[in-house]
Coordinates of C-alpha atoms and ligand atoms in Angstrom, one line a residue:
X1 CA -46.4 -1.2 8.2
X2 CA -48.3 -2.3 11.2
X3 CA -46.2 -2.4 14.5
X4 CA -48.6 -5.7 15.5
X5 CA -47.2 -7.7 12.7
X6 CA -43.5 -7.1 13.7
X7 CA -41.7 -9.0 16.4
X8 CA -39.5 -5.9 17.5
X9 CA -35.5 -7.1 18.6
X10 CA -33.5 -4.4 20.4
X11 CA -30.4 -3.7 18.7
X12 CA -27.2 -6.7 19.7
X13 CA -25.0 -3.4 19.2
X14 CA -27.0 -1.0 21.0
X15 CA -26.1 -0.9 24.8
X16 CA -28.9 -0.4 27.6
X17 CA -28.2 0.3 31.4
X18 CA -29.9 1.2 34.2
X19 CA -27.5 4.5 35.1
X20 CA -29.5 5.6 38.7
X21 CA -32.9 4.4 40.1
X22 CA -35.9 5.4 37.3
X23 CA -33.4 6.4 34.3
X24 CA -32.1 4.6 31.5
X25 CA -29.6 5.1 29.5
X26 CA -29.8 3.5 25.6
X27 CA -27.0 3.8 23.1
X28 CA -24.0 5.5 24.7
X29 CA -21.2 3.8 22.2
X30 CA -21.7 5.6 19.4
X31 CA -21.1 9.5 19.3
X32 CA -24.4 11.3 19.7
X33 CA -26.3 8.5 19.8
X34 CA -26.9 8.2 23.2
X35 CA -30.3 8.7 25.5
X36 CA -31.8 8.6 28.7
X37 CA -35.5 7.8 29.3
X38 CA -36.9 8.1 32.3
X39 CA -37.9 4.5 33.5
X40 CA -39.7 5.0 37.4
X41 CA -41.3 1.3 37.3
X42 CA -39.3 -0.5 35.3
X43 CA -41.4 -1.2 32.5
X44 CA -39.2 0.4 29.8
X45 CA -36.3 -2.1 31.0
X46 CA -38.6 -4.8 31.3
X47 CA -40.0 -4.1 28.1
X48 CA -36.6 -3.8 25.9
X49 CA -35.2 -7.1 27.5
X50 CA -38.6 -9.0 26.3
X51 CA -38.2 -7.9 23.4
X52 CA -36.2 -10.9 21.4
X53 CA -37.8 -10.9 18.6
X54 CA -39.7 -13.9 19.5
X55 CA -42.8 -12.1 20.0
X56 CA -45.0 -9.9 18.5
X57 CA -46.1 -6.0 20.4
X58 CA -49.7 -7.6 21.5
X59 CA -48.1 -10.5 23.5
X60 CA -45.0 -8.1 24.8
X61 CA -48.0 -6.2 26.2
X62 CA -49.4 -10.1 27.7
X63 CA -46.0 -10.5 29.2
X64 CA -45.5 -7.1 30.6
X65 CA -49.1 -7.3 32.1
X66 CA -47.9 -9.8 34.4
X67 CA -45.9 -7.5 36.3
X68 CA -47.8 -4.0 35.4
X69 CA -51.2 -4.6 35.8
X70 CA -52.3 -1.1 35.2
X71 CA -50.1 -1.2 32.0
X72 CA -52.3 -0.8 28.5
X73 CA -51.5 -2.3 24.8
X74 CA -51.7 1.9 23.1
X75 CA -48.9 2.8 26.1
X76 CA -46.7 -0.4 24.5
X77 CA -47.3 0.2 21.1
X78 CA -46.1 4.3 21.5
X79 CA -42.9 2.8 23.5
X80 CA -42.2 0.5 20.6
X81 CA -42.7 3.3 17.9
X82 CA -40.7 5.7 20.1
X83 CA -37.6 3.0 20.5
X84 CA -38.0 2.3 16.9
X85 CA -38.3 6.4 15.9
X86 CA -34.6 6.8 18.4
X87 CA -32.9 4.2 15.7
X88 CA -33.2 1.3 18.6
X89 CA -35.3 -1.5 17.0
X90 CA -35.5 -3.7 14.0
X91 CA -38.2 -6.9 12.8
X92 CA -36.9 -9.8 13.8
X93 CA -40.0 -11.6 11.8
X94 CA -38.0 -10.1 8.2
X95 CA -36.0 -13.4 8.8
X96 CA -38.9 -15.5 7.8
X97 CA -38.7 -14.1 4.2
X98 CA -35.3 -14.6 3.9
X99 CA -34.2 -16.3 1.4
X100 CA -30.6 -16.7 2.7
X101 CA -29.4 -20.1 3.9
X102 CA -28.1 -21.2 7.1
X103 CA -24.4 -21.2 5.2
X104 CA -24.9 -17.9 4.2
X105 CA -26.0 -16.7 7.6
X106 CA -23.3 -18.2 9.2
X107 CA -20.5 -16.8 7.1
X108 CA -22.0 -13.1 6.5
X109 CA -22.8 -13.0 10.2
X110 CA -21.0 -9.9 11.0
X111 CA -22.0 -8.3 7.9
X112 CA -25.5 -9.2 9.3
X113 CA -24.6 -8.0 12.9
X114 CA -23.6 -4.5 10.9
X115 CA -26.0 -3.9 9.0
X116 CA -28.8 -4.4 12.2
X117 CA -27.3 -1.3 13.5
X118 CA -28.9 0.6 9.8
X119 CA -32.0 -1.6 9.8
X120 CA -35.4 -0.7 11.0
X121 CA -39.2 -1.8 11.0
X122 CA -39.2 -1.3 6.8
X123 CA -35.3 -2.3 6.2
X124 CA -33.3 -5.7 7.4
X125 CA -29.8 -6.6 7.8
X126 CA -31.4 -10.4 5.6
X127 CA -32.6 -8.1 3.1
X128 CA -29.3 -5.9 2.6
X129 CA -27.8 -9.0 2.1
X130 CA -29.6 -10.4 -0.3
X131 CA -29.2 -7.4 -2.0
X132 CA -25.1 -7.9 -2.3
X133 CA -25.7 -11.4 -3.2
X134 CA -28.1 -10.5 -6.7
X135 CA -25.7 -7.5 -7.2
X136 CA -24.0 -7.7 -10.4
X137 CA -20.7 -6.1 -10.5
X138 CA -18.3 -5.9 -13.2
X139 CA -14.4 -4.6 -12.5
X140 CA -12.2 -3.5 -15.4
X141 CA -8.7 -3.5 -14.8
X142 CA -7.6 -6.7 -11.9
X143 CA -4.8 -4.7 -11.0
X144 CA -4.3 -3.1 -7.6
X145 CA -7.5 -1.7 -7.4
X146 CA -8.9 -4.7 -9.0
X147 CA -7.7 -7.2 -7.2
X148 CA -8.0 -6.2 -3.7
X149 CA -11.4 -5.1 -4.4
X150 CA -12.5 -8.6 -6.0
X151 CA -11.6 -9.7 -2.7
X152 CA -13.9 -7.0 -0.9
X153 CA -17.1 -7.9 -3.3
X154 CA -16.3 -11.9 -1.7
X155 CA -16.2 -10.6 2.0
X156 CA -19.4 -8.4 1.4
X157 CA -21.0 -11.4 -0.5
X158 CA -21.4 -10.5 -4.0
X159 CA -22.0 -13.4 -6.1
X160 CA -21.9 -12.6 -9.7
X161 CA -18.6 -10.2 -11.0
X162 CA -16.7 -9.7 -14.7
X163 CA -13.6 -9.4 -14.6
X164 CA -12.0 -7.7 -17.7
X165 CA -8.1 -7.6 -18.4
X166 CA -5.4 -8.4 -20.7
X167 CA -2.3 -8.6 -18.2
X168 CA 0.0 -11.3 -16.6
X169 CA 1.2 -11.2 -13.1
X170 CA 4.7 -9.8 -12.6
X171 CA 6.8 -10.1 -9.6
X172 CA 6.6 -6.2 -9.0
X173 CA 2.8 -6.7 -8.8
X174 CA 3.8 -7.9 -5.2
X175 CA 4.0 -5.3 -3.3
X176 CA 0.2 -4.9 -3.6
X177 CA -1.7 -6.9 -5.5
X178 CA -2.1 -9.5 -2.5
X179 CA -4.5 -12.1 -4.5
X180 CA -1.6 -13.1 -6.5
X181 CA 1.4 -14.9 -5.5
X182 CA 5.2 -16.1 -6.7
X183 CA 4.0 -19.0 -8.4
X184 CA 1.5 -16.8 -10.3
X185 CA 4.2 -14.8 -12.1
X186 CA 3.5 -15.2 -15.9
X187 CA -0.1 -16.2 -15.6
X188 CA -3.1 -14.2 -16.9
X189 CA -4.6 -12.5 -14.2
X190 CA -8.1 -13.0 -15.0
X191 CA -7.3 -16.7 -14.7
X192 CA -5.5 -16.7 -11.3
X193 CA -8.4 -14.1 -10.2
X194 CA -11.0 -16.7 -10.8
X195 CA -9.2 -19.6 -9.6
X196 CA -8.4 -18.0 -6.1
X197 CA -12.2 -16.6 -5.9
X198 CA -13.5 -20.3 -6.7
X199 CA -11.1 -21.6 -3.1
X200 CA -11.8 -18.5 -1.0
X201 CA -16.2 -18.0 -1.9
X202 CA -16.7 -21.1 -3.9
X203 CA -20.7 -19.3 -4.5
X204 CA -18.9 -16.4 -6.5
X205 CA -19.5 -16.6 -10.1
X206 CA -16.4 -15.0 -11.3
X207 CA -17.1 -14.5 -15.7
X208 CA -13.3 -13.8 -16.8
X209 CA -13.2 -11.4 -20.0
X210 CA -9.9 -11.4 -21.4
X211 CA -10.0 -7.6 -23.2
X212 CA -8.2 -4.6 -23.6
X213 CA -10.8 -1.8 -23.8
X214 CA -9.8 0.5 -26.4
X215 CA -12.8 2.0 -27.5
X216 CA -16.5 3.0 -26.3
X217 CA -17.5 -0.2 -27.7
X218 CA -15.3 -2.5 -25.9
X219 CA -16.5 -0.8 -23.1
X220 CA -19.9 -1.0 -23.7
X221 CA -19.8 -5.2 -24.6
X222 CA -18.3 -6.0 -20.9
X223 CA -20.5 -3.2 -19.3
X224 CA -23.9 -4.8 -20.7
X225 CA -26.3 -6.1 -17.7
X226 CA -24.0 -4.9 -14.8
X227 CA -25.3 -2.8 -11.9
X228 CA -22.3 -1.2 -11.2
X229 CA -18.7 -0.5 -12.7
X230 CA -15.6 -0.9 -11.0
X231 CA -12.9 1.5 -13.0
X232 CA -10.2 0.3 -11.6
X233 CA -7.9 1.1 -14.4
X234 CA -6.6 4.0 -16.1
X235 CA -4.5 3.2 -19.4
X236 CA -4.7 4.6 -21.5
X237 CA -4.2 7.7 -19.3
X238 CA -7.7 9.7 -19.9
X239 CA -9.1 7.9 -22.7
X240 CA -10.0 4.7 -20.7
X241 CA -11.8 6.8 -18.2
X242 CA -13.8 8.8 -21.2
X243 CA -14.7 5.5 -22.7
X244 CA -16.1 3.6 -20.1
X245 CA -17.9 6.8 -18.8
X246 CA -19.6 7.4 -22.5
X247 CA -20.5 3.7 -21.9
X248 CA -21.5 3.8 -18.8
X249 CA -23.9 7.1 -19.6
X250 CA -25.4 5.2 -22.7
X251 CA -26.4 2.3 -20.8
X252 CA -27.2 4.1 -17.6
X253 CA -25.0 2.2 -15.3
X254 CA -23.5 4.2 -12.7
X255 CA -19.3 3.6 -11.9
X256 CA -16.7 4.0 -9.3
X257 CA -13.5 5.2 -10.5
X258 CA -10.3 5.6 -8.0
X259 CA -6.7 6.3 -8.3
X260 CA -3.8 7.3 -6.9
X261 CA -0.4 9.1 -7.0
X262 CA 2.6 9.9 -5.2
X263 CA 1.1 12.2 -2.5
X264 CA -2.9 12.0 -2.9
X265 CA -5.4 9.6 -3.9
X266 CA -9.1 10.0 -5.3
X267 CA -12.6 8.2 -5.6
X268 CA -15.6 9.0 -7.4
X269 CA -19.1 8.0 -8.3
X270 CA -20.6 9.0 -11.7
X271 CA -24.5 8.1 -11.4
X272 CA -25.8 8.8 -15.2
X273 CA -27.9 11.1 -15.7
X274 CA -28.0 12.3 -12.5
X275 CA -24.2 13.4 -11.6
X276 CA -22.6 15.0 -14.0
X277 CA -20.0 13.1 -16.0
X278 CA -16.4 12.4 -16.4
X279 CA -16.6 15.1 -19.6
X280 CA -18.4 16.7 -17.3
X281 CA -15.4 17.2 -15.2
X282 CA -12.7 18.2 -17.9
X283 CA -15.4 21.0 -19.5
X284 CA -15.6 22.1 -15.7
X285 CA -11.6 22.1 -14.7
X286 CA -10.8 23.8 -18.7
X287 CA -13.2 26.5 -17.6
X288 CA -11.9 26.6 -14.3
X289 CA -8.0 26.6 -15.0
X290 CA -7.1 28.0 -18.5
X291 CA -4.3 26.2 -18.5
X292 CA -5.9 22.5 -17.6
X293 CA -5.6 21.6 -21.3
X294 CA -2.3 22.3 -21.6
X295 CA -1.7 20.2 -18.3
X296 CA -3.5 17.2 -19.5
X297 CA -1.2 17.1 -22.8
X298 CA 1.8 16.9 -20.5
X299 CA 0.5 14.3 -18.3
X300 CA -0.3 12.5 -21.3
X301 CA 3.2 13.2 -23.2
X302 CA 5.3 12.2 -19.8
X303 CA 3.3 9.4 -18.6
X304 CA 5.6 7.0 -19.4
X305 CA 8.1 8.5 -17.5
X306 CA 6.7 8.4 -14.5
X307 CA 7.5 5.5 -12.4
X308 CA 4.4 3.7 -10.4
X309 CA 4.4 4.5 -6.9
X310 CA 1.7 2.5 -5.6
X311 CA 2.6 1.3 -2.0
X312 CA 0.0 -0.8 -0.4
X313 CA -0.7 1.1 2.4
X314 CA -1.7 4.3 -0.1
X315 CA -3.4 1.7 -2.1
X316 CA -5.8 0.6 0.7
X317 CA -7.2 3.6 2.1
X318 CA -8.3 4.0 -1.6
X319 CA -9.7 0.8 -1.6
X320 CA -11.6 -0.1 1.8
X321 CA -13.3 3.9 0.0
X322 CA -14.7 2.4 -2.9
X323 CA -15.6 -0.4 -1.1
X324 CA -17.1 1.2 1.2
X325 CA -19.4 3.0 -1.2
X326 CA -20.1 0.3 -3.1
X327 CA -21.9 -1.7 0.0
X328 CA -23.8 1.7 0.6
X329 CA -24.9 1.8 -3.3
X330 CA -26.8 -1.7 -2.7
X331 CA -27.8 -1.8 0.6
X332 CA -28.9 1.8 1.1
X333 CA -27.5 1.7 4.4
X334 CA -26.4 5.3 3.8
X335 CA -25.7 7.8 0.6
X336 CA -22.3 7.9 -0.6
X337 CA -20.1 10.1 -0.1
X338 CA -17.9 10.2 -3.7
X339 CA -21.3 10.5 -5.7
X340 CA -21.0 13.5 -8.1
X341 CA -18.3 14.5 -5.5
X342 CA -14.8 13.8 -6.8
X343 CA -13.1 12.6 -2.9
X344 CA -9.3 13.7 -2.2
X345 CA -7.6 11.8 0.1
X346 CA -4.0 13.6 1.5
X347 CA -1.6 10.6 2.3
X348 CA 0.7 12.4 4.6
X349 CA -2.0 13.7 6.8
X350 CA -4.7 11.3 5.7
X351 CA -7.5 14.1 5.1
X352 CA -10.0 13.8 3.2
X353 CA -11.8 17.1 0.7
X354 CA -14.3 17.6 -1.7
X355 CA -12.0 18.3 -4.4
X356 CA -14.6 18.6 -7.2
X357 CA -18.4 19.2 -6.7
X358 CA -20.2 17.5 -10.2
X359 CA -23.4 16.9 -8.7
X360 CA -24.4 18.7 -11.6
X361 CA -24.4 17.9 -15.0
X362 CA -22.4 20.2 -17.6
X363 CA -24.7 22.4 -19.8
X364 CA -21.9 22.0 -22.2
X365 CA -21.4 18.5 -22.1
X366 CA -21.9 16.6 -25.5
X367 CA -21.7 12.9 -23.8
X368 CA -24.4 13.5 -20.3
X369 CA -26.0 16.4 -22.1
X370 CA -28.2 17.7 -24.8
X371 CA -25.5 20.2 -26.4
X372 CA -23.9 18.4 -29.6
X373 CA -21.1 21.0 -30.2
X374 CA -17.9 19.6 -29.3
X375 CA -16.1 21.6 -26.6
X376 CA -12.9 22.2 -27.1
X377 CA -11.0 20.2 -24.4
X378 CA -13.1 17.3 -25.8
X379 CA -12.4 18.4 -28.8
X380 CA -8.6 18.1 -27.6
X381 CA -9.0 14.4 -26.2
X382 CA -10.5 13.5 -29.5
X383 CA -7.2 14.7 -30.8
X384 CA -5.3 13.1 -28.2
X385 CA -6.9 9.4 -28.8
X386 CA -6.1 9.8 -32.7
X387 CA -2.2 11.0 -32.2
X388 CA -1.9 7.9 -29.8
X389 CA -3.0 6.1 -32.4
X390 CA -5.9 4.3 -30.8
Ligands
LIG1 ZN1 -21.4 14.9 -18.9

């Protein structure tokens, strides 16, 4: 791209001072993002203050010449590419191909604001935008994790979300699930999702599926034309997971699963095809921990004995994750984090690890991969799903 056709704005969130005669400093809020440029005339100053993004690099070097005489266009332009090359500069001119209205603008302003600080001469904070708003997300399960994050995809400006669920609000869905209220109790939740999204982001086209998944096909029917998957539910224990992933890996539409427990929660992204898969994961843990097998059978054989101990406060830092990734998955504002890389979050000391690398795919996997053997742990959750009867 031509630096002449831009109208080059210096970052709102950036910071520029004058720190001693001759010497700037640009960008000293953010950790390691800070430099000094030496400045002896003032032009540098002059030259990041004029530029607005009203005007275009040949008339900044019109403007400057008023004050700089000996000043010429080639030492303008290599300031602009250099401010642009430290992270500094965006086109203001993007706006003119915006499709975003004034509404729009308005209410995703400091989304906008944000995303200016990513953008550059090739990306801007309209365009990441616009990208959230044609994003098509779909969010099984409008639970905890459902819920709160239906809530996220309206703040970030998605317009077009599935919701898939069979349950009805219960009064000990309170303590977390904030999009539903007293008066709620009883109703479906798909229903009171859709009705609250319709008062809080009116342009949010909220298609309710009323569904329990219980097999790859279910999963496959609500999955069709989505860009992304929320998994934000996990009964059956196991088997929900491995059906929506052999969907999700059949239709090559990447998903974000999350959970938690008592002491630790986890996010991660499977991207098909590329990542390995959530079989993937159970062929690597079985060959990692000989007893893993054995430990998913008494999960699954105890389950129901295990109280939920989902506090909100848990339940958020899960959350504002996923979220998290899933504006960096359509924007491109930076990679994520959880993709192929199952995330461990410690909620005593709030640190986070790489508990799992699957970046790769399995060799052995008969859902991602080429190998049509059945391993034997996925031999064993085959079993599994047939002794639960489903
Ligand atoms: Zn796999």
């Amino acid at each position: 791209m031509s630096v002449y056709r831009t109208r080059p704005v210096f970052k709102h969130t950036q910071s520029v001072h004058e720190i001693k005669p001759g010497v700037i400093r640009l960008g000293e809020f953010y950790k390691d993002m800070g430099v000094e440029i030496e400045d002896d005339d003032g032009a540098i100053l002059k030259l990041i203050q004029y530029m607005d993004g009203t005007r275009t690099v040949p008339e900044l070097f019109r403007l400057l010449k008023e004050t700089y005489d000996h000043i010429r266009l080639d030492e303008v332009e290599a300031a602009v590419y250099e401010l642009h090359n430290l992270g500094f500069l965006y086109d203001y001119s993007a706006l003119e191909r915006s499709s975003l209205t004034d509404l729009e603008r308005h209410r995703f302003k400091a989304n906008l604001d944000y995303f200016s600080f990513y953008s550059t001469f090739q990306s801007s904070p309209w365009t990441m935008q616009e990208k959230l708003k044609s994003a098509h997300v779909t969010i099984i399960g409008i639970g905890g994790f459902g819920s709160s994050l239906l809530f996220h995809l309206g703040g970030l400006g998605v317009t077009q979300v599935k919701v898939v669920d069979f349950d009805t609000v219960d009064l000990s869905n309170l303590n977390r699930q904030m999009l539903f209220n007293e008066a709620d109790i009883g109703k479906l939740k798909i229903d009171v999702a859709k009705d609250f999204m319709a008062r809080f982001y009116s342009d949010m086209k909220v298609e309710t599926v009323h569904k329990q998944i219980l097999s790859v096909e279910d999963a496959a029917s609500v999955i069709q034309g989505t860009d992304l998957v929320i998994l934000a539910a996990d009964q059956p224990l196991f088997l929900l997971q491995r059906w929506i992933n052999k969907a999700c890996v059949n239709l090559q539409t990447p998903f974000v699963v999350g959970g938690i427990n008592v002491i630790s929660g986890f996010l991660l992204t499977v991207s098909p095809l590329e990542t390995g898969c959530i079989d993937c994961l159970h062929i690597q843990q079985s060959e990692r921990y000989p007893d893993y097998v054995q430990s998913v059978s008494n999960i699954l054989r105890f389950d129901n004995q295990i109280p939920n101990s989902a506090i909100v406060s848990n339940l958020m830092i899960i959350c504002g994750m996923i979220s998290s990734e899933i504006f960096r998955y359509f924007t491109g504002v930076g990679p994520l984090v959880s993709k192929g890389t199952m995330i461990n979050i410690d909620f005593m000391t709030l640190e986070k690890e790489k508990a799992i690398d699957l970046s790769q795919r399995h060799a052995a996997c008969p859902t991602c991969g080429s190998c049509n053997e059945e391993h034997s742990v996925i031999h064993v959750f085959e079993e599994l799903g047939i002794a639960q009867n489903i």
